[in-house]
PDB file of C-alpha atoms and ligand atoms in Angstrom:
ATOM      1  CA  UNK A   1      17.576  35.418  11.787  1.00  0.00           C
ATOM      2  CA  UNK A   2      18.452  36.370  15.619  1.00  0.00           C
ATOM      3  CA  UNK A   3      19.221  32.594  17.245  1.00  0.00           C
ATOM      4  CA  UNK A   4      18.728  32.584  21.015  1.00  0.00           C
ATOM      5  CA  UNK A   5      20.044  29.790  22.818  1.00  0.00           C
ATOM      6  CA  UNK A   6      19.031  29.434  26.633  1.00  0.00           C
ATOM      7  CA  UNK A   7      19.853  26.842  29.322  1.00  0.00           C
ATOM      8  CA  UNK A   8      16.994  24.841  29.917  1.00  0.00           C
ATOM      9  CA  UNK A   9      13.612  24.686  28.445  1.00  0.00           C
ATOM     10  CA  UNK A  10      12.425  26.403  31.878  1.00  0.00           C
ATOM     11  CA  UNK A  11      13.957  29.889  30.535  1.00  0.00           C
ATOM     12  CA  UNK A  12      13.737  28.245  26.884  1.00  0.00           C
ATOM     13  CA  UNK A  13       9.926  29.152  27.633  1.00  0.00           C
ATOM     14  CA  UNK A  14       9.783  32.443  30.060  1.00  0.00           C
ATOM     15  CA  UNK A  15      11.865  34.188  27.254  1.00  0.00           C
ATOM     16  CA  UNK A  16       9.713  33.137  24.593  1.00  0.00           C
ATOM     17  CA  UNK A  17       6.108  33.835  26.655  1.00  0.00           C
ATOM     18  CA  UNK A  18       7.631  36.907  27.525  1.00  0.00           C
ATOM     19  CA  UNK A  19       8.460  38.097  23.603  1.00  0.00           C
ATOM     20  CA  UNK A  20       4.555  37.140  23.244  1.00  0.00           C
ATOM     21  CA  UNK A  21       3.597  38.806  26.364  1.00  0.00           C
ATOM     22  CA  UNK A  22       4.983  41.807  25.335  1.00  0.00           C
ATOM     23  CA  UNK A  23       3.542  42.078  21.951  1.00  0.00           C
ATOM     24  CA  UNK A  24       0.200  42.043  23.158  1.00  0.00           C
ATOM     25  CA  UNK A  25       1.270  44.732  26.100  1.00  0.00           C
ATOM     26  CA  UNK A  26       2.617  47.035  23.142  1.00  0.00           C
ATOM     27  CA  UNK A  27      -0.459  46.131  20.770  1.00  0.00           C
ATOM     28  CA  UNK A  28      -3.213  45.210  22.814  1.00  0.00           C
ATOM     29  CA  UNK A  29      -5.358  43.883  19.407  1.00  0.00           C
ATOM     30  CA  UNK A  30      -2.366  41.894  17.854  1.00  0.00           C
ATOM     31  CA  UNK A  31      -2.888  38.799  15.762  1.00  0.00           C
ATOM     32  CA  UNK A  32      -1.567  36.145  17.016  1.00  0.00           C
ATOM     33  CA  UNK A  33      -1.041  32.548  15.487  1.00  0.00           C
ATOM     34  CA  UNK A  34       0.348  30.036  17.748  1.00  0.00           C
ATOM     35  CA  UNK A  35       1.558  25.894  17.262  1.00  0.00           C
ATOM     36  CA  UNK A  36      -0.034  23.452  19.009  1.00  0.00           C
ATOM     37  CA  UNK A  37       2.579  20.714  20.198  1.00  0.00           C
ATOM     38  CA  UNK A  38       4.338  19.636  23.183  1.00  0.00           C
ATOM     39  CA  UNK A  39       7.070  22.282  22.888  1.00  0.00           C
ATOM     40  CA  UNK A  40       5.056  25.533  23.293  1.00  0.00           C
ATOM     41  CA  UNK A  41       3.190  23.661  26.303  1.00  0.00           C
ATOM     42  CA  UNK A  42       5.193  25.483  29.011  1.00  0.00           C
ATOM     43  CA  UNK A  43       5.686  29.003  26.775  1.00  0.00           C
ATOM     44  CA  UNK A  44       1.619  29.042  27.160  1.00  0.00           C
ATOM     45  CA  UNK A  45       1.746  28.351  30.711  1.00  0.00           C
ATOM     46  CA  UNK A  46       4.376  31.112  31.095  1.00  0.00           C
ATOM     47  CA  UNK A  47       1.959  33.622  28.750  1.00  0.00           C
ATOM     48  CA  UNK A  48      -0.933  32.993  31.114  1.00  0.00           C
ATOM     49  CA  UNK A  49       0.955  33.589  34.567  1.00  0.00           C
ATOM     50  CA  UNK A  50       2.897  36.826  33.252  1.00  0.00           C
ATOM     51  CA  UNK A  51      -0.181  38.173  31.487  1.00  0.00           C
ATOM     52  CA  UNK A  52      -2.080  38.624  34.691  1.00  0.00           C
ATOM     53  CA  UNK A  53       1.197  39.472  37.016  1.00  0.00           C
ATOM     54  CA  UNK A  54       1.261  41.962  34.596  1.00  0.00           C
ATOM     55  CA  UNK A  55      -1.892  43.256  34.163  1.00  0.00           C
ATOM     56  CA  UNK A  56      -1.707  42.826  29.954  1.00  0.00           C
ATOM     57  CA  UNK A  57      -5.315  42.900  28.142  1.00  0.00           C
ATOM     58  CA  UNK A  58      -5.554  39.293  25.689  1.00  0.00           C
ATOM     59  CA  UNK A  59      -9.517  40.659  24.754  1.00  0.00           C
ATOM     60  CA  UNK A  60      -8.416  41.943  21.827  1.00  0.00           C
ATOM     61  CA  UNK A  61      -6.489  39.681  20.503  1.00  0.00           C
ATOM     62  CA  UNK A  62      -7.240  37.559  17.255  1.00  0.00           C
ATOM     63  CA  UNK A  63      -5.917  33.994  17.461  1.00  0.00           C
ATOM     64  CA  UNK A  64      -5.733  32.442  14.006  1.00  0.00           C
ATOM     65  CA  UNK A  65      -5.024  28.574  13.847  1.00  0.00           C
ATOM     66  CA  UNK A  66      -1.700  27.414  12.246  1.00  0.00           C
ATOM     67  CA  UNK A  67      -2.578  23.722  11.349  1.00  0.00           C
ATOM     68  CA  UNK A  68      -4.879  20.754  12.247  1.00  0.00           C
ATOM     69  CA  UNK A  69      -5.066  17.351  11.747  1.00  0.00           C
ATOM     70  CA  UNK A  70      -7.923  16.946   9.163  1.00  0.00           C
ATOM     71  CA  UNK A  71     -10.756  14.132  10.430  1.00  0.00           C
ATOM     72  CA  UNK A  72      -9.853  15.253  13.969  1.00  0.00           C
ATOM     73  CA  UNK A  73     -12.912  16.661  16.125  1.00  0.00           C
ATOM     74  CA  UNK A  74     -11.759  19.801  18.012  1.00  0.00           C
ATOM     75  CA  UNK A  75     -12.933  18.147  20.808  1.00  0.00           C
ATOM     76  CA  UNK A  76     -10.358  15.504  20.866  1.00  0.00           C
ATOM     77  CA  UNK A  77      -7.410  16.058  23.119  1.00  0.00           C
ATOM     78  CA  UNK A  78      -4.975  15.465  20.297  1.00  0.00           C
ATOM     79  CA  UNK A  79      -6.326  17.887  17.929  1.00  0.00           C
ATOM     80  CA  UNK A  80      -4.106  21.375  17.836  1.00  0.00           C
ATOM     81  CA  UNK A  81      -7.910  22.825  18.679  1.00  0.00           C
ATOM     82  CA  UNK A  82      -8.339  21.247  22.022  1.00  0.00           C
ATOM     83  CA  UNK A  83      -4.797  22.197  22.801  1.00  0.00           C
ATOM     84  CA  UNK A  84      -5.155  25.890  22.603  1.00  0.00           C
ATOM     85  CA  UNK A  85      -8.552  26.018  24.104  1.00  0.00           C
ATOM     86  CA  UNK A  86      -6.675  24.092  27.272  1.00  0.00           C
ATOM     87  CA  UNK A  87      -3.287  25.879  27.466  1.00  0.00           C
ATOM     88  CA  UNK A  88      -4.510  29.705  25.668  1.00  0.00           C
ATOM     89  CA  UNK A  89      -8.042  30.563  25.378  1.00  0.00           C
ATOM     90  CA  UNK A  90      -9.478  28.770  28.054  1.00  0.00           C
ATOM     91  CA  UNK A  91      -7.285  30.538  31.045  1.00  0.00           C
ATOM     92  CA  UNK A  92      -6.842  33.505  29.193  1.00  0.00           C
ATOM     93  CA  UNK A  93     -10.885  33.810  28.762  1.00  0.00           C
ATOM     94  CA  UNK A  94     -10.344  34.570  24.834  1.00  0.00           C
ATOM     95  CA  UNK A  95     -14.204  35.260  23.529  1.00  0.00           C
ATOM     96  CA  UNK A  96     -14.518  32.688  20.289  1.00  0.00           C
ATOM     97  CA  UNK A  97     -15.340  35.425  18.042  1.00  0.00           C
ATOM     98  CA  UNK A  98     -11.573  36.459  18.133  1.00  0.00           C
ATOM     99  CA  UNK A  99     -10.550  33.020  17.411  1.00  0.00           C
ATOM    100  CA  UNK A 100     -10.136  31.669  13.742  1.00  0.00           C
ATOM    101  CA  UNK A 101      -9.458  27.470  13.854  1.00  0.00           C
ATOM    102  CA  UNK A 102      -9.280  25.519  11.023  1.00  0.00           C
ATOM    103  CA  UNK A 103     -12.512  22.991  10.815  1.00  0.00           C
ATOM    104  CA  UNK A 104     -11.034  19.770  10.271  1.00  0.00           C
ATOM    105  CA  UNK A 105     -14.275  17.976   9.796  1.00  0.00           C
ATOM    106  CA  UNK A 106     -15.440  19.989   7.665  1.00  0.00           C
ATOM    107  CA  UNK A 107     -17.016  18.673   4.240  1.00  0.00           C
ATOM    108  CA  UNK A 108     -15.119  21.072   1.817  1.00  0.00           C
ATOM    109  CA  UNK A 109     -11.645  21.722   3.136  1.00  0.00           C
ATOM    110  CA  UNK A 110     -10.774  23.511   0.085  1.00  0.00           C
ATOM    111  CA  UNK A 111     -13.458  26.129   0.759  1.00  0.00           C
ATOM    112  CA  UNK A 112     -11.607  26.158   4.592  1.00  0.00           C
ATOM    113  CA  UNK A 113      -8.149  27.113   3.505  1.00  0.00           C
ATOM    114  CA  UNK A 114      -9.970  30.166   1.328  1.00  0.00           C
ATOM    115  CA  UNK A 115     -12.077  31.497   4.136  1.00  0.00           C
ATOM    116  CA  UNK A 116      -8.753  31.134   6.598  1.00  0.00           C
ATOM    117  CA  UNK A 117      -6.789  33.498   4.094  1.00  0.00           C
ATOM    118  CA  UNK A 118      -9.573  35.536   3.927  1.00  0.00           C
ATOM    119  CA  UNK A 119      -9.585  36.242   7.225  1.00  0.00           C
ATOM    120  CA  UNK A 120      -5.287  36.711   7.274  1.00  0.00           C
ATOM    121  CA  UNK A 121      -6.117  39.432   4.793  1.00  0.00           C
ATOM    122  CA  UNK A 122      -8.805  40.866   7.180  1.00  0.00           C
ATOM    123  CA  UNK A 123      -7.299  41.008   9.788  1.00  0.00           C
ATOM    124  CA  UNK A 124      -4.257  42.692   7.928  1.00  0.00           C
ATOM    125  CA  UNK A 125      -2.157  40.014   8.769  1.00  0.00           C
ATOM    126  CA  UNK A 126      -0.425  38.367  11.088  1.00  0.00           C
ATOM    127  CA  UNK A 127       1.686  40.322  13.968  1.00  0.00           C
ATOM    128  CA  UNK A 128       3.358  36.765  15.891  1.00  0.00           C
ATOM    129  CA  UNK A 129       4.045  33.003  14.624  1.00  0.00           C
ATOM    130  CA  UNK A 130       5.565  31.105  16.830  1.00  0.00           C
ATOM    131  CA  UNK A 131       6.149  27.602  15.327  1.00  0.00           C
ATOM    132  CA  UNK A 132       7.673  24.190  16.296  1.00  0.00           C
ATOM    133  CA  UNK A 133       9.763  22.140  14.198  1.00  0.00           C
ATOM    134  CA  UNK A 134       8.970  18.262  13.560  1.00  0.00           C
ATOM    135  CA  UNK A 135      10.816  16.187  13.879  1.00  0.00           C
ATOM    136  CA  UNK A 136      11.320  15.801   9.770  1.00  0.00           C
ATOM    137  CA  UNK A 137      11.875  19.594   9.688  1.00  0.00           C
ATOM    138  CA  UNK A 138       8.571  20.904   9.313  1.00  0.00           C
ATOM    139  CA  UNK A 139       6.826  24.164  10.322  1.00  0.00           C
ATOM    140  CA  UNK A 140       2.996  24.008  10.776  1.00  0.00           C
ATOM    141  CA  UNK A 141       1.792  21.028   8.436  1.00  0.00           C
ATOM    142  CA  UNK A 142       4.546  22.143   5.469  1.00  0.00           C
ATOM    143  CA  UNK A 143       6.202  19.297   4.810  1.00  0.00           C
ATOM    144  CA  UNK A 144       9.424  18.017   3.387  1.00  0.00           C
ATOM    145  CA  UNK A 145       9.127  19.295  -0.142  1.00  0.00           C
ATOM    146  CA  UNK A 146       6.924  22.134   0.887  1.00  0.00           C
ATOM    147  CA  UNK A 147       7.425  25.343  -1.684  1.00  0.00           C
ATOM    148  CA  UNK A 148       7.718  28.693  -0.128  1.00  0.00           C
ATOM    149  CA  UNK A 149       5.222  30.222  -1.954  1.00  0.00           C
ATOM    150  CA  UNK A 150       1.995  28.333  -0.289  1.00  0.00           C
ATOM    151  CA  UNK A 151      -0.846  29.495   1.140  1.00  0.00           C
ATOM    152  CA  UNK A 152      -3.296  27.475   3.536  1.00  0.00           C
ATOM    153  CA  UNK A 153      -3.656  24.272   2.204  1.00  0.00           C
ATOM    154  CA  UNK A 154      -4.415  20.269   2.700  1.00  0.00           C
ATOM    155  CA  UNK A 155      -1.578  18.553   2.531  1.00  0.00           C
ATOM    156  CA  UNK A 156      -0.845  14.509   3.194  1.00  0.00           C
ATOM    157  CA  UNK A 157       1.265  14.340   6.513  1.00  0.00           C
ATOM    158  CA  UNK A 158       4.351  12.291   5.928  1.00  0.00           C
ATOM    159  CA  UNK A 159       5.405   8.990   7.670  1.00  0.00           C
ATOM    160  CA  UNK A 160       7.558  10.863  10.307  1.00  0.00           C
ATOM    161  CA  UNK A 161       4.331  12.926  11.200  1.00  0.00           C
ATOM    162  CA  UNK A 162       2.010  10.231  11.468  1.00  0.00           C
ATOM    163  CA  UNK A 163       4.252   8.283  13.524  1.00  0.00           C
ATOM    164  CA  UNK A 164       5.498  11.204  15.446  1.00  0.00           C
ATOM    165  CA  UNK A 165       1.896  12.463  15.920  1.00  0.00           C
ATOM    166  CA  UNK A 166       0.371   9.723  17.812  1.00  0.00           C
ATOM    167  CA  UNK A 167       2.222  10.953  20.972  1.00  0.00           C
ATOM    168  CA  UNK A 168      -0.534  13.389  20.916  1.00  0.00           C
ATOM    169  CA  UNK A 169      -3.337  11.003  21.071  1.00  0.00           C
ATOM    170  CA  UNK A 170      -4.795   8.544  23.839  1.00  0.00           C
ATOM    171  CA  UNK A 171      -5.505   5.989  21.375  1.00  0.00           C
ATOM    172  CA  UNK A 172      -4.267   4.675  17.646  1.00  0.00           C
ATOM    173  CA  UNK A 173      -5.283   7.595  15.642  1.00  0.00           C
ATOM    174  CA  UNK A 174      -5.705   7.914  11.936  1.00  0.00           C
ATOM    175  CA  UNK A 175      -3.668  11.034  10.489  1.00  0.00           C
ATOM    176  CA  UNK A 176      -2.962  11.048   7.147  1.00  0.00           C
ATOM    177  CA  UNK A 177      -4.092  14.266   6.390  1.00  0.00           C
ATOM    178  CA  UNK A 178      -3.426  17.870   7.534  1.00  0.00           C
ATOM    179  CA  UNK A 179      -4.793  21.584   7.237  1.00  0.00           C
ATOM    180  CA  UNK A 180      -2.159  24.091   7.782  1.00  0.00           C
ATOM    181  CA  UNK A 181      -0.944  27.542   6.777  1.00  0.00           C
ATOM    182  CA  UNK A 182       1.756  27.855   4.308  1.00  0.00           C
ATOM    183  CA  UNK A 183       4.871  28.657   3.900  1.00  0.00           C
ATOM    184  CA  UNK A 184       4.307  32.305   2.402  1.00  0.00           C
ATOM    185  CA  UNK A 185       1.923  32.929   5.185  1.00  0.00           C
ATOM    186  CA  UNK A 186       4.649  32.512   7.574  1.00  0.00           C
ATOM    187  CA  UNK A 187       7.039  34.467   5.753  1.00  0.00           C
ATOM    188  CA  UNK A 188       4.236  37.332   5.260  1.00  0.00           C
ATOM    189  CA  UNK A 189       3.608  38.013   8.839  1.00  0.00           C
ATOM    190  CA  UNK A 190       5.917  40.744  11.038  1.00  0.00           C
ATOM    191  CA  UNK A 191       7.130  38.682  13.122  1.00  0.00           C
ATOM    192  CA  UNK A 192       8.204  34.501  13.281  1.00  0.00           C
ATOM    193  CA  UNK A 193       9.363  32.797  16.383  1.00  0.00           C
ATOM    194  CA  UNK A 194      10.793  29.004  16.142  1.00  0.00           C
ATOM    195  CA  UNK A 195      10.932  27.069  19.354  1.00  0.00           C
ATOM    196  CA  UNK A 196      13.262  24.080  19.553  1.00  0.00           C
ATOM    197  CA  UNK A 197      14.181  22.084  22.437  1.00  0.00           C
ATOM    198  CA  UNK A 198      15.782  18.796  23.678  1.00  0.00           C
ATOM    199  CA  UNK A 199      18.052  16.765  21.838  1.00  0.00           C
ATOM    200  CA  UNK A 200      15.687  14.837  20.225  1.00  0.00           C
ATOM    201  CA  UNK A 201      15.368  18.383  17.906  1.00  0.00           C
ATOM    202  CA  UNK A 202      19.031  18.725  17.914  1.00  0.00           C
ATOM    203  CA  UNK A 203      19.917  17.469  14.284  1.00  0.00           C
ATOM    204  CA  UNK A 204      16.674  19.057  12.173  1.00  0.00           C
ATOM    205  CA  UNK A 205      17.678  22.152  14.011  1.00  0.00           C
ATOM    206  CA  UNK A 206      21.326  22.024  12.709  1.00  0.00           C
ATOM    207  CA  UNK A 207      19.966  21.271   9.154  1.00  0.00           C
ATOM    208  CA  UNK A 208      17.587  23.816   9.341  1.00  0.00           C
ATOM    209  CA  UNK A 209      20.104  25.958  10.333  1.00  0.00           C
ATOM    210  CA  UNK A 210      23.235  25.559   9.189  1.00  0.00           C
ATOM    211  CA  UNK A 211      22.208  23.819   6.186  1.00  0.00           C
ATOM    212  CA  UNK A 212      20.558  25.043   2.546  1.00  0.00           C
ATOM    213  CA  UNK A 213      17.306  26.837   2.535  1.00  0.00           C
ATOM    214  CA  UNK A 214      15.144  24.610   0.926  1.00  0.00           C
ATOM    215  CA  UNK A 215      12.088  22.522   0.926  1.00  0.00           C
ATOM    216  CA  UNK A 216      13.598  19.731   1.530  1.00  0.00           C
ATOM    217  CA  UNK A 217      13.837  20.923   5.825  1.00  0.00           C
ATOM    218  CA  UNK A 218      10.662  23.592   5.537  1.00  0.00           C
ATOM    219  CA  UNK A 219      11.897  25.271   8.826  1.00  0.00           C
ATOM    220  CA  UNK A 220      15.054  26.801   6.811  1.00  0.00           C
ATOM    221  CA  UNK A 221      12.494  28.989   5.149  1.00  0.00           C
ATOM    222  CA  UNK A 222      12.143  30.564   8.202  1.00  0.00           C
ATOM    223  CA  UNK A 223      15.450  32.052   7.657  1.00  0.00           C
ATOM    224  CA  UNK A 224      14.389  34.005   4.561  1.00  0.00           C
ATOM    225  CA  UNK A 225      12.623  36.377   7.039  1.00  0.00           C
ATOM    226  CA  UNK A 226      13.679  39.263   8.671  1.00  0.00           C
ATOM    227  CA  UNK A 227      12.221  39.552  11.578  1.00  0.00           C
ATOM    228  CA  UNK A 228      12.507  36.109  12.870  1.00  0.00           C
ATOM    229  CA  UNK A 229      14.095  34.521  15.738  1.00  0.00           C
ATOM    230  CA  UNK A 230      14.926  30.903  16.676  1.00  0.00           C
ATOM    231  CA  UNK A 231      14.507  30.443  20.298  1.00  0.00           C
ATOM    232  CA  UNK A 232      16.457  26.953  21.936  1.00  0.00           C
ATOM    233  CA  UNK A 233      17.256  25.667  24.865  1.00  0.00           C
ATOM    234  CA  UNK A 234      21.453  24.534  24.702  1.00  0.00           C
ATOM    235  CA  UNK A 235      20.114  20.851  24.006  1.00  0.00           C
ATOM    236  CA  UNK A 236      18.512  21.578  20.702  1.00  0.00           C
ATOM    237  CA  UNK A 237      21.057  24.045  20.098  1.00  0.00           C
ATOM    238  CA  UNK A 238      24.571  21.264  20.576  1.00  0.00           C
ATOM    239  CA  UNK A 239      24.690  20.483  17.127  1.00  0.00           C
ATOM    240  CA  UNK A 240      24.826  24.083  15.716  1.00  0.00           C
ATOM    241  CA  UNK A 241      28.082  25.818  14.181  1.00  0.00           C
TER     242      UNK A 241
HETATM  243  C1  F6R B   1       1.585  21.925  15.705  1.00  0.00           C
HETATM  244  C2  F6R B   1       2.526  22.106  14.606  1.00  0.00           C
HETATM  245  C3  F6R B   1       3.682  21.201  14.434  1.00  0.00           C
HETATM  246  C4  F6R B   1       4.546  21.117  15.687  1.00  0.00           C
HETATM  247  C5  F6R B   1       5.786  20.245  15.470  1.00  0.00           C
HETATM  248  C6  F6R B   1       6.586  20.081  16.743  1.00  0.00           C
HETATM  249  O1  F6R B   1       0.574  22.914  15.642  1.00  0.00           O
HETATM  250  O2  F6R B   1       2.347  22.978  13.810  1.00  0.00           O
HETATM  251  O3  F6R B   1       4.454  21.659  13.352  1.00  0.00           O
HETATM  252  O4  F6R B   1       4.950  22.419  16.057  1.00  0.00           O
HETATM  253  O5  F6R B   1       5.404  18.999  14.999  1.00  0.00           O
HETATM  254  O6  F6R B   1       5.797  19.418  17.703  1.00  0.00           O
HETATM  255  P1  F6R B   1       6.331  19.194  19.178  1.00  0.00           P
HETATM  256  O7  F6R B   1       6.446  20.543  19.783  1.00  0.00           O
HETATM  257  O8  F6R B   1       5.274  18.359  19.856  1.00  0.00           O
HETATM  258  O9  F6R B   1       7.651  18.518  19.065  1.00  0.00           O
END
């Protein structure tokens, strides 16, 4: 695993819109599956601004959905939906037959997480993750405890996530549930990106890092891979060896 460390989440983000950026500019239908969360935010910002500075095509793309909060309406501004149409597809006019969400309302979830790998597989796979980290270690919805060998899945959110989650929401939300890719999913696409920054992200990163691979800290699976990188700004990175 190649770990990059910049100064600031400013250049934290321009490096890692700019890895994106250029994936699409080498392979103008790539498949692309991106985290929702605060730490992307700016990276998306970044991928909009250089994408038309530099003239690179998104119409091709295929956007498939790492994770959702399950009982959450895509509409809601906390769901992982509402946040890509806002910060990806929205500005970056992606047509919604090249996007592939999770429906977390829908009646059979089960039957969701088939027709999502169905999709991975027809699509050939996935070029570009780029994942955050929680705050209890995990990648997409795979929890503490998560196996490596998962596909996508409903899985009950630990107390970390469903405390740490309700920054995303205006009011008391209930998430005790989530939708999410697995583990093997990550490790089966070309490329992963993990983004990681303030301090706040600072010890899970040194676990995930310098500690055991292992399900107990999902993001250390990421290290199994290898073509991955883990981008982080010098805050997240101060605990590291
Ligand atoms: C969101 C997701 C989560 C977040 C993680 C970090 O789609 O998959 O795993 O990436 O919880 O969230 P932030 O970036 O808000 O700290």
């Amino acid at each position: 695993m190649d770990i990059k460390i910049f100064d600031d989440y400013q250049t934290l983000s321009i490096a890692t819109a700019l890895q994106i950026v250029d994936t699409v500019s080498r392979h103008s239908n790539a498949v692309l599956c991106l985290a929702a969360g605060n730490t992307p935010a700016l990276t998306y910002d970044f991928v909009v601004r250089l994408s038309r500075e530099r003239d690179v095509d998104f119409s091709q793309v295929t956007f498939i959905g790492l994770d959702e909060w399950v009982g959450v309406a895509p509409g809601n501004s906390g769901s992982c939906a509402c946040f890509l149409n806002q910060h990806i597809f929205v500005p970056l006019s992606i047509s919604a037959k090249r996007i592939f969400l999770f429906d977390a309302l829908a009646p059979d979830l089960e039957f969701e997480c088939v027709k999502m790998n169905d999709t991975i597989a027809r699509v050939n796979g996935i070029d570009l993750m780029l994942v955050g980290v929680g705050m209890n270690g995990h990648i997409g919805f795979n929890e503490p405890g998560a196996t490596s060998s998962s596909y996508a899945h409903v899985v009950l959110l630990d107390e970390t996530t469903q405390s740490v989650g309700q920054k995303y929401f205006d009011t008391d939300m209930k998430i005790g549930t989530g939708i999410t890719l697995g583990v093997a999913q990550l490790l089966e696409s070309k490329k992963v990106m993990v983004i990681a920054s303030g301090t706040s992200k600072a010890s899970i990163i040194k676990r995930a890092l310098d500690g055991a691979i292992s399900g107990d800290v999902p993001a250390s699976y990421v290290r199994m891979h290898a073509n991955s990188a883990c981008m982080l700004d010098k805050a997240a990175a101060s605990l590291i060896s």
